[in-house]
GROMACS .gro file of C-alpha atoms in nm:
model
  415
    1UNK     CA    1  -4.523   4.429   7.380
    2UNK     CA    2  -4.252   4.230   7.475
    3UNK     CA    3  -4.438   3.909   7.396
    4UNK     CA    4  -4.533   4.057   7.073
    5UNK     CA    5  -4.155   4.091   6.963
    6UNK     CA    6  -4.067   3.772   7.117
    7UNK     CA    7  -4.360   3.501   6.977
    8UNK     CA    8  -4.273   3.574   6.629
    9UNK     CA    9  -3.846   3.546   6.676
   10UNK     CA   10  -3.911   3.178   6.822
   11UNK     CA   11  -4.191   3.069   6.555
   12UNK     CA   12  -3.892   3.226   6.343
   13UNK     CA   13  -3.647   3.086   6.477
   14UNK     CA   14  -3.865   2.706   6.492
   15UNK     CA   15  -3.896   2.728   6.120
   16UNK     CA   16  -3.588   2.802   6.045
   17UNK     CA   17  -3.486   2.524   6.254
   18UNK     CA   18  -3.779   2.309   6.106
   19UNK     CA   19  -3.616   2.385   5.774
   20UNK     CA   20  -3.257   2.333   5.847
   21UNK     CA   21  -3.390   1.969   5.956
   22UNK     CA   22  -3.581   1.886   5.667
   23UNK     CA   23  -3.305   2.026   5.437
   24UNK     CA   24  -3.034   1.784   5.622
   25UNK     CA   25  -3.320   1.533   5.604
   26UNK     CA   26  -3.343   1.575   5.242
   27UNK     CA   27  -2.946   1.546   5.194
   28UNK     CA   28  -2.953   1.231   5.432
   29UNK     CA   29  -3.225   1.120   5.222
   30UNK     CA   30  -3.069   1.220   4.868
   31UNK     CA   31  -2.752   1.069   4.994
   32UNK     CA   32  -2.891   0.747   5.064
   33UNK     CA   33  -3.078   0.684   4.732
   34UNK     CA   34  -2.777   0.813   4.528
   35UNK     CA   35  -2.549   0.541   4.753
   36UNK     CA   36  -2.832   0.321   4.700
   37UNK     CA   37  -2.820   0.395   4.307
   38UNK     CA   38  -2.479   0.350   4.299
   39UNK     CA   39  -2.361   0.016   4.140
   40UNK     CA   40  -2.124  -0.155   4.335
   41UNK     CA   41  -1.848  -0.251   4.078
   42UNK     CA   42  -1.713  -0.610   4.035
   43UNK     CA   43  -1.353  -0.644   3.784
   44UNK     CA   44  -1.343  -0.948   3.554
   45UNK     CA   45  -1.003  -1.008   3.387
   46UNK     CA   46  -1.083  -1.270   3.167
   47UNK     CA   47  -0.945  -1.366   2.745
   48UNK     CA   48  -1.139  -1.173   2.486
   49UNK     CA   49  -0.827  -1.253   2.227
   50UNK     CA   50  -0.569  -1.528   2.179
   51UNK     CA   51  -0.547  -1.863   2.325
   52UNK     CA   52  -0.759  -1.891   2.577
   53UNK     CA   53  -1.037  -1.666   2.415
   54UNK     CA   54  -1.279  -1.950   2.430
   55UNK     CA   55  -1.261  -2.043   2.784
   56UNK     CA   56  -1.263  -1.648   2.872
   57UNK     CA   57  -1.593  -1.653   2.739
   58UNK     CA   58  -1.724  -1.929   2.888
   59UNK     CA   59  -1.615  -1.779   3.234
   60UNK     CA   60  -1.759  -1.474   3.181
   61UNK     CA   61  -2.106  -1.658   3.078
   62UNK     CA   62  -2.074  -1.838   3.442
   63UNK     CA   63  -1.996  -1.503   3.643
   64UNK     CA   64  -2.281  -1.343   3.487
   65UNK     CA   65  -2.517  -1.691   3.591
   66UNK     CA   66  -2.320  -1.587   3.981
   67UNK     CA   67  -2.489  -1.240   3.946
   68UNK     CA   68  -2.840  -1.387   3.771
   69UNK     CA   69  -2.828  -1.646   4.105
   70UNK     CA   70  -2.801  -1.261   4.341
   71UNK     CA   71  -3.058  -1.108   4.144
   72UNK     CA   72  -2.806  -0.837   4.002
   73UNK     CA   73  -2.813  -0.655   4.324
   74UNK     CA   74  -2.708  -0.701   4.752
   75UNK     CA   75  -2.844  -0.515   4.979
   76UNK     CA   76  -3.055  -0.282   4.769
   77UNK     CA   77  -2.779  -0.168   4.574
   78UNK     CA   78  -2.708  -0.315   4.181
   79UNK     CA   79  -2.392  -0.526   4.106
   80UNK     CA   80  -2.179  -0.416   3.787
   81UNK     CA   81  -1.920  -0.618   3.662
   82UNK     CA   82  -1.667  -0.470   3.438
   83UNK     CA   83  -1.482  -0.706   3.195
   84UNK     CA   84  -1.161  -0.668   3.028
   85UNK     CA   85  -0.908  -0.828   2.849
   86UNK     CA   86  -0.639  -1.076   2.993
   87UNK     CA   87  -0.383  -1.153   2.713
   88UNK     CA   88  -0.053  -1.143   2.827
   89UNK     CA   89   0.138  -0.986   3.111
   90UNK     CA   90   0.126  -0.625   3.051
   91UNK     CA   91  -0.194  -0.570   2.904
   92UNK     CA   92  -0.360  -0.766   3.198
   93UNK     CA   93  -0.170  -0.545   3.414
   94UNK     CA   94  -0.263  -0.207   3.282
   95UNK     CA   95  -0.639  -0.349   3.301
   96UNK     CA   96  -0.578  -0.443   3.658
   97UNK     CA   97  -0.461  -0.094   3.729
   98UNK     CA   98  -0.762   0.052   3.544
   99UNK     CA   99  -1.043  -0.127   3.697
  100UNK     CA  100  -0.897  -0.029   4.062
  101UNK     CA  101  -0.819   0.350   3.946
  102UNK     CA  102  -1.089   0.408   3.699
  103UNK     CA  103  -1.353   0.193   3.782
  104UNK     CA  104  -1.306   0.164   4.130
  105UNK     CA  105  -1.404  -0.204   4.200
  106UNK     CA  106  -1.479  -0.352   4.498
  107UNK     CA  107  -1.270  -0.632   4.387
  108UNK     CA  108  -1.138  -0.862   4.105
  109UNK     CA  109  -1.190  -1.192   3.986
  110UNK     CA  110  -1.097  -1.467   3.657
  111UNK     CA  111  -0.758  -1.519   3.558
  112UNK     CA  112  -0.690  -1.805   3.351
  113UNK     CA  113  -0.307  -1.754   3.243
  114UNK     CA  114  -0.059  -1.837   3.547
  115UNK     CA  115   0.190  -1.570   3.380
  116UNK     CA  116  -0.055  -1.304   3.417
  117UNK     CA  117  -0.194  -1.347   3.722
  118UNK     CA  118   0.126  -1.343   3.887
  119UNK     CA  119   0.209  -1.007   3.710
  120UNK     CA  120  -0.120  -0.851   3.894
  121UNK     CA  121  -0.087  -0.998   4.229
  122UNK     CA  122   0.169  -0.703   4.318
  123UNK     CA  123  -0.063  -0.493   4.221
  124UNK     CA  124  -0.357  -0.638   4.445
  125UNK     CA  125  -0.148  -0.649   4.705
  126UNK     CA  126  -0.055  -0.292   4.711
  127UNK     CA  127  -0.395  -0.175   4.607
  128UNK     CA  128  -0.575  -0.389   4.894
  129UNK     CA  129  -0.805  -0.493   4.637
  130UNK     CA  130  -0.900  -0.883   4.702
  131UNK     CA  131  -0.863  -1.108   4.387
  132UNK     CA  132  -1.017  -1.402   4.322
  133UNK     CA  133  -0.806  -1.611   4.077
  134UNK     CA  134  -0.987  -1.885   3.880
  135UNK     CA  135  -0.825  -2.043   3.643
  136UNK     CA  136  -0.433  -2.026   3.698
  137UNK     CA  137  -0.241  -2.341   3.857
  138UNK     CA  138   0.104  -2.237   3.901
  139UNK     CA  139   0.189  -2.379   4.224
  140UNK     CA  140   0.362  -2.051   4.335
  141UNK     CA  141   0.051  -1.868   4.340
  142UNK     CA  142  -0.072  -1.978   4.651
  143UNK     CA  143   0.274  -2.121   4.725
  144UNK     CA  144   0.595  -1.881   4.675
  145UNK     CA  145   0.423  -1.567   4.517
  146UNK     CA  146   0.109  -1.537   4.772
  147UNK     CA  147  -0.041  -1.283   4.891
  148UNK     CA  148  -0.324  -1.147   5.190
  149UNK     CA  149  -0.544  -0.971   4.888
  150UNK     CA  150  -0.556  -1.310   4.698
  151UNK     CA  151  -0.723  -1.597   4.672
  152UNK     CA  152  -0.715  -1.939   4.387
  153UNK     CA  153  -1.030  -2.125   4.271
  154UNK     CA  154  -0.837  -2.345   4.057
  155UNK     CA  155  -0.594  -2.656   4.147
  156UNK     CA  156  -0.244  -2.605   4.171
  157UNK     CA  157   0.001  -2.794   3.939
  158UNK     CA  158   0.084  -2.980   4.269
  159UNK     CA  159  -0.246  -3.125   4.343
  160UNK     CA  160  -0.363  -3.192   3.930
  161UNK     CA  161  -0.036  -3.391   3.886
  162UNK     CA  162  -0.110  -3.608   4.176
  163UNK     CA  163  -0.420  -3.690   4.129
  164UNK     CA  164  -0.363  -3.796   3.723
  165UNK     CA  165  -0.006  -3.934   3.792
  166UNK     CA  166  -0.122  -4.294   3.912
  167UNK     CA  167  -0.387  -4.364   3.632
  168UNK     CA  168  -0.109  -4.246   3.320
  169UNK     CA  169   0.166  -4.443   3.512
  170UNK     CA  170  -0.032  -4.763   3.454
  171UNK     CA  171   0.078  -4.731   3.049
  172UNK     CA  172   0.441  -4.789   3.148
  173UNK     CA  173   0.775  -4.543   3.294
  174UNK     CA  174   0.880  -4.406   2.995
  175UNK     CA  175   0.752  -4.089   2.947
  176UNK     CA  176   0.748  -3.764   2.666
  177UNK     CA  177   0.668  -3.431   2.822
  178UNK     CA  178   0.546  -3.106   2.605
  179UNK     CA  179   0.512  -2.810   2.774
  180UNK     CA  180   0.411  -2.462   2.738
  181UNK     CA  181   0.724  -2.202   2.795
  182UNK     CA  182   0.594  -2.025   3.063
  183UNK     CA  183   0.523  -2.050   3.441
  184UNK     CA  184   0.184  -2.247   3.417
  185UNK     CA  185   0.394  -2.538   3.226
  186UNK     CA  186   0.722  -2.496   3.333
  187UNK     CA  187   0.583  -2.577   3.687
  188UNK     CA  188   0.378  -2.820   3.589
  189UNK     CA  189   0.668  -3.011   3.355
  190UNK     CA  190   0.859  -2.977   3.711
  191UNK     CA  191   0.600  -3.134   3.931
  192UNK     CA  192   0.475  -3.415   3.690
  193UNK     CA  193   0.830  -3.493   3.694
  194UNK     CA  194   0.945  -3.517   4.041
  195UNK     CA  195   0.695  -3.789   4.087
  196UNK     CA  196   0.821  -3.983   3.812
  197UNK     CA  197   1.165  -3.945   3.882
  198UNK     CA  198   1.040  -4.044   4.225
  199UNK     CA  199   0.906  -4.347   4.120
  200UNK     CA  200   1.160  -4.483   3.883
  201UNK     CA  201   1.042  -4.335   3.571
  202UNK     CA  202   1.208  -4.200   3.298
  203UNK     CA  203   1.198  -3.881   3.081
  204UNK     CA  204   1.255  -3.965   2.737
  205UNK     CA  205   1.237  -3.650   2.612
  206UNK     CA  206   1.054  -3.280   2.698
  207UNK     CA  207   1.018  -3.028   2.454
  208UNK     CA  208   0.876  -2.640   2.547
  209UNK     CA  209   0.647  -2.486   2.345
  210UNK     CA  210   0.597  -2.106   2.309
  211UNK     CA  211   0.216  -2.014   2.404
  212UNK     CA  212   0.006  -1.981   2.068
  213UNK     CA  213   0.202  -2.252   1.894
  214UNK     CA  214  -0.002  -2.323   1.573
  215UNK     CA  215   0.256  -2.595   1.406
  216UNK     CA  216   0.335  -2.905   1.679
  217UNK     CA  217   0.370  -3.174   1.378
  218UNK     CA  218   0.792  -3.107   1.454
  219UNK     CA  219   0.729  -3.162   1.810
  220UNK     CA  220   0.511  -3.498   1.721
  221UNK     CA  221   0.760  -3.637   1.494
  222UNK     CA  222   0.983  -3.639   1.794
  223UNK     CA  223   0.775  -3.828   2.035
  224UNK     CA  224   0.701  -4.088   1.788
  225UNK     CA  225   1.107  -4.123   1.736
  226UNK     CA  226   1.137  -4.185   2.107
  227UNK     CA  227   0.772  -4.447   2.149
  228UNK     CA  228   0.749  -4.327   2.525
  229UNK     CA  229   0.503  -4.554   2.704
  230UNK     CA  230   0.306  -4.201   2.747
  231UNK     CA  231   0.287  -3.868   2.676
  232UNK     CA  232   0.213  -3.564   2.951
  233UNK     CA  233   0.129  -3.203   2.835
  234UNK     CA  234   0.157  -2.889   2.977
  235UNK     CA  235  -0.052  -2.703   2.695
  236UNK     CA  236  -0.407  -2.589   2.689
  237UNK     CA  237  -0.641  -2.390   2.517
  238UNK     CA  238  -0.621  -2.382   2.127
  239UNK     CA  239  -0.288  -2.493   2.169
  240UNK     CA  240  -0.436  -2.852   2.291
  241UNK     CA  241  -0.669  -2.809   2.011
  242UNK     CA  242  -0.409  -2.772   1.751
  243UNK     CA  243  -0.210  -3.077   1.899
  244UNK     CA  244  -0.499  -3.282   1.901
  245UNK     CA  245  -0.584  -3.251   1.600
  246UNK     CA  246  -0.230  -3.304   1.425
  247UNK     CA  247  -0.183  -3.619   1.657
  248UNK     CA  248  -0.498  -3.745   1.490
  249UNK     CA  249  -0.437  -3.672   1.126
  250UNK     CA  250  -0.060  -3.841   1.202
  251UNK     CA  251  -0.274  -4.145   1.312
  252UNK     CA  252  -0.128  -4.119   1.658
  253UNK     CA  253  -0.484  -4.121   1.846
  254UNK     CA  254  -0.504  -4.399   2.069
  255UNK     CA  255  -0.200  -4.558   2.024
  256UNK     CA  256   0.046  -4.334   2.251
  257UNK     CA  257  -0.145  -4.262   2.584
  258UNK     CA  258  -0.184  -3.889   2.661
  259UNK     CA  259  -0.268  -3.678   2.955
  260UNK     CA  260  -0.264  -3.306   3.025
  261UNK     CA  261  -0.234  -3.080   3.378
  262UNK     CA  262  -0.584  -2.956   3.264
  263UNK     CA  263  -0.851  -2.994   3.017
  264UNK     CA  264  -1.094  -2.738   2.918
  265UNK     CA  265  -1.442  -2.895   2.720
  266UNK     CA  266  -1.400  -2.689   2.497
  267UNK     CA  267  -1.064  -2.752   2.417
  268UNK     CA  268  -1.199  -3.051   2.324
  269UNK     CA  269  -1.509  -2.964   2.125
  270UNK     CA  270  -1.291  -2.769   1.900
  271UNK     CA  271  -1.027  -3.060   1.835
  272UNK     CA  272  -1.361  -3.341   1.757
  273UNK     CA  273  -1.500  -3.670   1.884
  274UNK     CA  274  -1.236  -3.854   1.663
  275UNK     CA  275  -0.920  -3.623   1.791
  276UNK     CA  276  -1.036  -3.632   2.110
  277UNK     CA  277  -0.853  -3.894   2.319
  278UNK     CA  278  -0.669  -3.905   2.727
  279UNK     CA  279  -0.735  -3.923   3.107
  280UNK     CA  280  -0.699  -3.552   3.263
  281UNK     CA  281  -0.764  -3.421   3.598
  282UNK     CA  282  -1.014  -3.195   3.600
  283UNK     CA  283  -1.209  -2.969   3.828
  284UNK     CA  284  -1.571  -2.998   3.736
  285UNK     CA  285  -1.757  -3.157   3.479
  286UNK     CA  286  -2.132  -3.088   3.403
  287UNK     CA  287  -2.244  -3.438   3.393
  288UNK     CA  288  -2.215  -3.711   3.621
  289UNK     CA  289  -2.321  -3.841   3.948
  290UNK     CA  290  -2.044  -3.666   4.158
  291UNK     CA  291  -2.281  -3.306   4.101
  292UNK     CA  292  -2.493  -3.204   4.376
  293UNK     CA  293  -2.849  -2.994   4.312
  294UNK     CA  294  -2.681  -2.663   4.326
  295UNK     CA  295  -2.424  -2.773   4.048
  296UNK     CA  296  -2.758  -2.937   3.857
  297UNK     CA  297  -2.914  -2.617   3.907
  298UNK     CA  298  -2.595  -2.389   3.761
  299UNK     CA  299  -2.535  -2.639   3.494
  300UNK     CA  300  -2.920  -2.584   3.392
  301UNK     CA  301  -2.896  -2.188   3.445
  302UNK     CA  302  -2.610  -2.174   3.180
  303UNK     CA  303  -2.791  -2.420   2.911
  304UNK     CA  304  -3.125  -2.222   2.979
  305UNK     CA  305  -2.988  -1.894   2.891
  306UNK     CA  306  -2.692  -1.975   2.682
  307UNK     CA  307  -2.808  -2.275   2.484
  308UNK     CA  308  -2.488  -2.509   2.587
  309UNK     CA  309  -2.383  -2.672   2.869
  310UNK     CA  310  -2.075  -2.491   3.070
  311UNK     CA  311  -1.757  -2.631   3.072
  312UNK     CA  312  -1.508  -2.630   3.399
  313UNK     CA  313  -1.393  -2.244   3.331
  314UNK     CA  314  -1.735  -2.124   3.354
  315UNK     CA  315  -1.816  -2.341   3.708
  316UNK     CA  316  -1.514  -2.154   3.845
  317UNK     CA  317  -1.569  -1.825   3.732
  318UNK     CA  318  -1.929  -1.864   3.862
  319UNK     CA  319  -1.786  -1.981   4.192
  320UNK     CA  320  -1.556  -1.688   4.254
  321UNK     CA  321  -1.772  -1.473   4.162
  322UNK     CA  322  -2.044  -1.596   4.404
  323UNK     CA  323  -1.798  -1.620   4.647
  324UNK     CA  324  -1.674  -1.257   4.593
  325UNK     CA  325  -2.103  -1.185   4.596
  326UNK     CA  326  -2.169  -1.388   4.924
  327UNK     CA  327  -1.867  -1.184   5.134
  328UNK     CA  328  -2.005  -0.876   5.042
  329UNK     CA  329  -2.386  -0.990   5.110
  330UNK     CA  330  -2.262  -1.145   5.435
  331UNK     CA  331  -2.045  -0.874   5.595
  332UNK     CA  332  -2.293  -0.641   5.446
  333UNK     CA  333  -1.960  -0.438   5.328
  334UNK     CA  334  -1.717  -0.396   5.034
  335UNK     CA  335  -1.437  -0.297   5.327
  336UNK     CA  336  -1.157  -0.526   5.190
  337UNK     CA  337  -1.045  -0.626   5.584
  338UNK     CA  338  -1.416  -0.750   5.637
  339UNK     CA  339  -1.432  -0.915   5.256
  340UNK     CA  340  -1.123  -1.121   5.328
  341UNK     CA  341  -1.166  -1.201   5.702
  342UNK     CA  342  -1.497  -1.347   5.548
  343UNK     CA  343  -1.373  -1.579   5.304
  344UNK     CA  344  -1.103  -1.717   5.486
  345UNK     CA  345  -1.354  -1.857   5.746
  346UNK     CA  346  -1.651  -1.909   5.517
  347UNK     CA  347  -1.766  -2.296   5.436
  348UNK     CA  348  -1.947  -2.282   5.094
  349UNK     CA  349  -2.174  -2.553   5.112
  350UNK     CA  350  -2.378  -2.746   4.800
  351UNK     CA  351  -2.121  -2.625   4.538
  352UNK     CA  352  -1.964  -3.041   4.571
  353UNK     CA  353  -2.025  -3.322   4.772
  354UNK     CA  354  -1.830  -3.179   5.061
  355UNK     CA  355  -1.796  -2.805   5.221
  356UNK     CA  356  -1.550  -2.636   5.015
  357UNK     CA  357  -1.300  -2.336   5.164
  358UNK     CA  358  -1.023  -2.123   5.107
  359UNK     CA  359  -0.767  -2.228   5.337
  360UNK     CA  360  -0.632  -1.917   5.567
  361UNK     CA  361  -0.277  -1.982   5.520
  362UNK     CA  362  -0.270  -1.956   5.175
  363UNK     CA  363  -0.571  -1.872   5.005
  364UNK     CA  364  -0.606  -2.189   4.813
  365UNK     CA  365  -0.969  -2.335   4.797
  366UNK     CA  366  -0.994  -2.669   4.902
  367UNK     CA  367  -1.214  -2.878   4.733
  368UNK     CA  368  -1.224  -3.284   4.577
  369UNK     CA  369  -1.133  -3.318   4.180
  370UNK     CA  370  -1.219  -3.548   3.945
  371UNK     CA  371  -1.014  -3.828   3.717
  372UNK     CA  372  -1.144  -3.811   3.369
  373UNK     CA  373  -1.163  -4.003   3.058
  374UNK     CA  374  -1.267  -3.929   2.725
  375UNK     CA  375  -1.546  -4.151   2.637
  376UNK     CA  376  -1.504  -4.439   2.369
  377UNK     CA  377  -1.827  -4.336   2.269
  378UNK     CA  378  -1.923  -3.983   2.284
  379UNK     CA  379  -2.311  -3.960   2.254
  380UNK     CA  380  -2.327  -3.569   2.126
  381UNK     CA  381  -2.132  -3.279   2.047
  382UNK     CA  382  -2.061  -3.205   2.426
  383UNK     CA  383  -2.034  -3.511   2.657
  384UNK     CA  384  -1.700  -3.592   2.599
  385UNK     CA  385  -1.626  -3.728   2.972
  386UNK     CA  386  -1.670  -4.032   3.166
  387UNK     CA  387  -1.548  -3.935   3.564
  388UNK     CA  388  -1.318  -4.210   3.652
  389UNK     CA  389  -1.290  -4.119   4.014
  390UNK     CA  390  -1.318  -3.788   4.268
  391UNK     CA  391  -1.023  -3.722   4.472
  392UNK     CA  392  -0.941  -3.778   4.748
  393UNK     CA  393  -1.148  -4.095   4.790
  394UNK     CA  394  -1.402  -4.105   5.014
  395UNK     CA  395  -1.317  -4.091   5.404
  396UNK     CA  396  -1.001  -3.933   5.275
  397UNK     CA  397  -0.940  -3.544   5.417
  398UNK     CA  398  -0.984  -3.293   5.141
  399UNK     CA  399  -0.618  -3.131   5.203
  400UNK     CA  400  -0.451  -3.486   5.181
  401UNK     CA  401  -0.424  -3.355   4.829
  402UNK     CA  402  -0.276  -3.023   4.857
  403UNK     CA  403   0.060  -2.909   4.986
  404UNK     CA  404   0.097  -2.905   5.315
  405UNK     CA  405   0.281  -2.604   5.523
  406UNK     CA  406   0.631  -2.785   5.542
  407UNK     CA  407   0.554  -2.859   5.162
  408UNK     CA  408   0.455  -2.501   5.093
  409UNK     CA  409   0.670  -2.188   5.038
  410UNK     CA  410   0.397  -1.938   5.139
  411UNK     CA  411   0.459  -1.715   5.395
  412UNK     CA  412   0.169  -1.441   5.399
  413UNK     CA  413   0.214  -1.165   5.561
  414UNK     CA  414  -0.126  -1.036   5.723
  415UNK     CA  415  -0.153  -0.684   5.640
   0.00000   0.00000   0.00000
């Protein structure tokens, strides 16, 4: 009797065991596929409006050829990236803060304004969310202002100035700066001119511009009155555009050498073969033989699917984003500690003819540059450049042409 009352408590109490184990089974198992289901969510701040509107496309076309390259997905689980607007301080801010407490991303990347980067780097900071900044190149990014949540794609003022100093020195020491009124050219006006200064040059005259000027034929008229053996900008974007082409319909093209701390293709394009005139450092450029297969391959990707090839915005927003991809592939993680331990120790290889890395001190990647010249000849509506040199020269080391520490004003704390 006993065994009668007792066989049927422990089949009892086996199934209900049995059940509690395939119900926490089932949760384990739910749990997974939702985490699996769950997109893992990747910011962009990028231009949709004003200046730089062009080139913010363009870099959003390359991140989206980074997350074509993955697949759309690491580690079973699909990649989302969320795009908004970068125009101006305090809308790029409130965008920042939305992607990180609305969206909840992972982390950020793009950034082509200096101005507004800056403004969100507090915020990445105190948010340990890494960003990955692209396009800016005030020097105090990854000099005064940096930070242990971010890291720069794009050359500082420092290193473009450098590198594009000795080939617009050749025209003479008298020199006409324009610049645009806010960090990006008042750093750049600064550093172009400390070499000149330190090499017996002159300033004949500088003039700021504010960001969106439309009008520069005042600010023309005044270079001409001074006939400076060259002229350096500090302007991009449609700004560049617009100066381009007003230089050209004043008859000015080719006749007062020119130079720029960037220079976006597209920039370009926009201003025509005729307008189109200078020698500019520049970061990438989708033709000649200084590309290695992988860039071949990326420059092919873009034309493939977007029926033109990319300019130098769209290279580096498809490098941070891989970059951002290949941490969280690597460390198999989206833990910000693991993300940036990765990257400041990762070599990314084929991207150029040498390793490329972010440096740990500072977060700026370290990679060679190119000297460019508009051709004399442009063959179609998109090969404007002829590469002139990469820098440093060969045998050279990669950081000869970055700041050094005693040069450098960062100071990151490791939190």
């Amino acid at each position: 009797m006993t065994n009668t009352i007792h066989k049927p408590k422990r089949r009892g109490a086996r199934s209900r065991r049995a059940l509690l184990a395939m119900t926490v089974c089932g949760s384990l198992l739910g749990a997974l596929t939702a985490h699996a289901a769950n997109p893992i969510r990747i910011g962009l701040l990028l231009p949709k409006s004003g200046t730089y509107a062009v080139q913010g496309a363009q870099g959003h076309q390359g991140a989206m050829i980074a997350l074509q390259d993955f697949g759309g997905k690491i580690n079973g689980r699909p990649i989302k990236i969320v795009w908004y607007d970068e125009n101006g301080p305090q809308t790029t801010q409130q965008n920042m803060h939305k992607l990180i407490e609305q969206d909840h991303v992972v982390g950020v990347t793009g950034g082509i304004s200096s101005g507004d980067i800056l403004a969100v780097m507090p915020i990445a900071e105190r948010s340990k969310t890494p960003l990955i900044a692209t396009g800016p190149n005030a020097t105090e990014i990854t000099g005064a202002k940096c930070n242990h949540y971010t890291f720069r794609v794009d050359l500082p003022n420092y290193t473009t100035t450098r590198t594009i100093y000795p080939s617009l020195a050749k025209n003479g020491k008298n020199w006409y700066f324009i610049s645009a009124s806010y960090a990006w050219g008042i750093d750049g006006y600064k550093q172009m001119k400390g070499l000149l200064d330190a090499h017996g040059g002159k300033v004949v005259g500088a003039d700021e511009t504010p960001l969106g000027t439309s009008d520069f034929s005042s600010y023309i008229l005044k270079v001409v009155s001074k006939n400076p053996d060259a002229l350096f900008l500090g302007i991009g974007g449609s700004d560049l555009t617009n100066f381009l082409k007003q230089f050209h319909q004043m008859g000015l093209t080719g006749k007062i050498p020119v130079s720029s701390l960037v220079a976006n293709d597209t920039d370009l394009w926009a201003a025509g073969k005729d307008a189109a005139t200078g020698v500019y450092p520049k970061i990438w450029n989708y033709t000649g033989d200084q590309n290695t297969e992988k860039s071949k391959q990326f420059a092919k990707a873009f034309e493939d699917k977007y029926g033109k090839p990319p300019e130098s915005e769209a290279w580096q927003d498809y490098f941070g984003m891989s970059a951002l991809l290949t941490a969280i592939k690597q460390t198999g993680s989206t833990d910000p500690g693991k993300l940036i331990s990765f990257l400041e120790s990762h070599k990314f290889e084929g991207y150029k003819q040498r390793p490329i890395y972010f440096r740990k001190w500072d977060h700026q990647l370290i990679q060679p540059t190119l000297v460019a010249e508009v051709r004399k000849t442009i063959p179609d509506q998109y090969n404007y450049f002829e590469i002139d040199s990469v820098q440093p020269a060969a045998g050279k080391p990669l950081e000869s042409i970055y700041p050094n520490k005693s040069e450098s004003n960062c100071h990151m704390d490791s939190n």
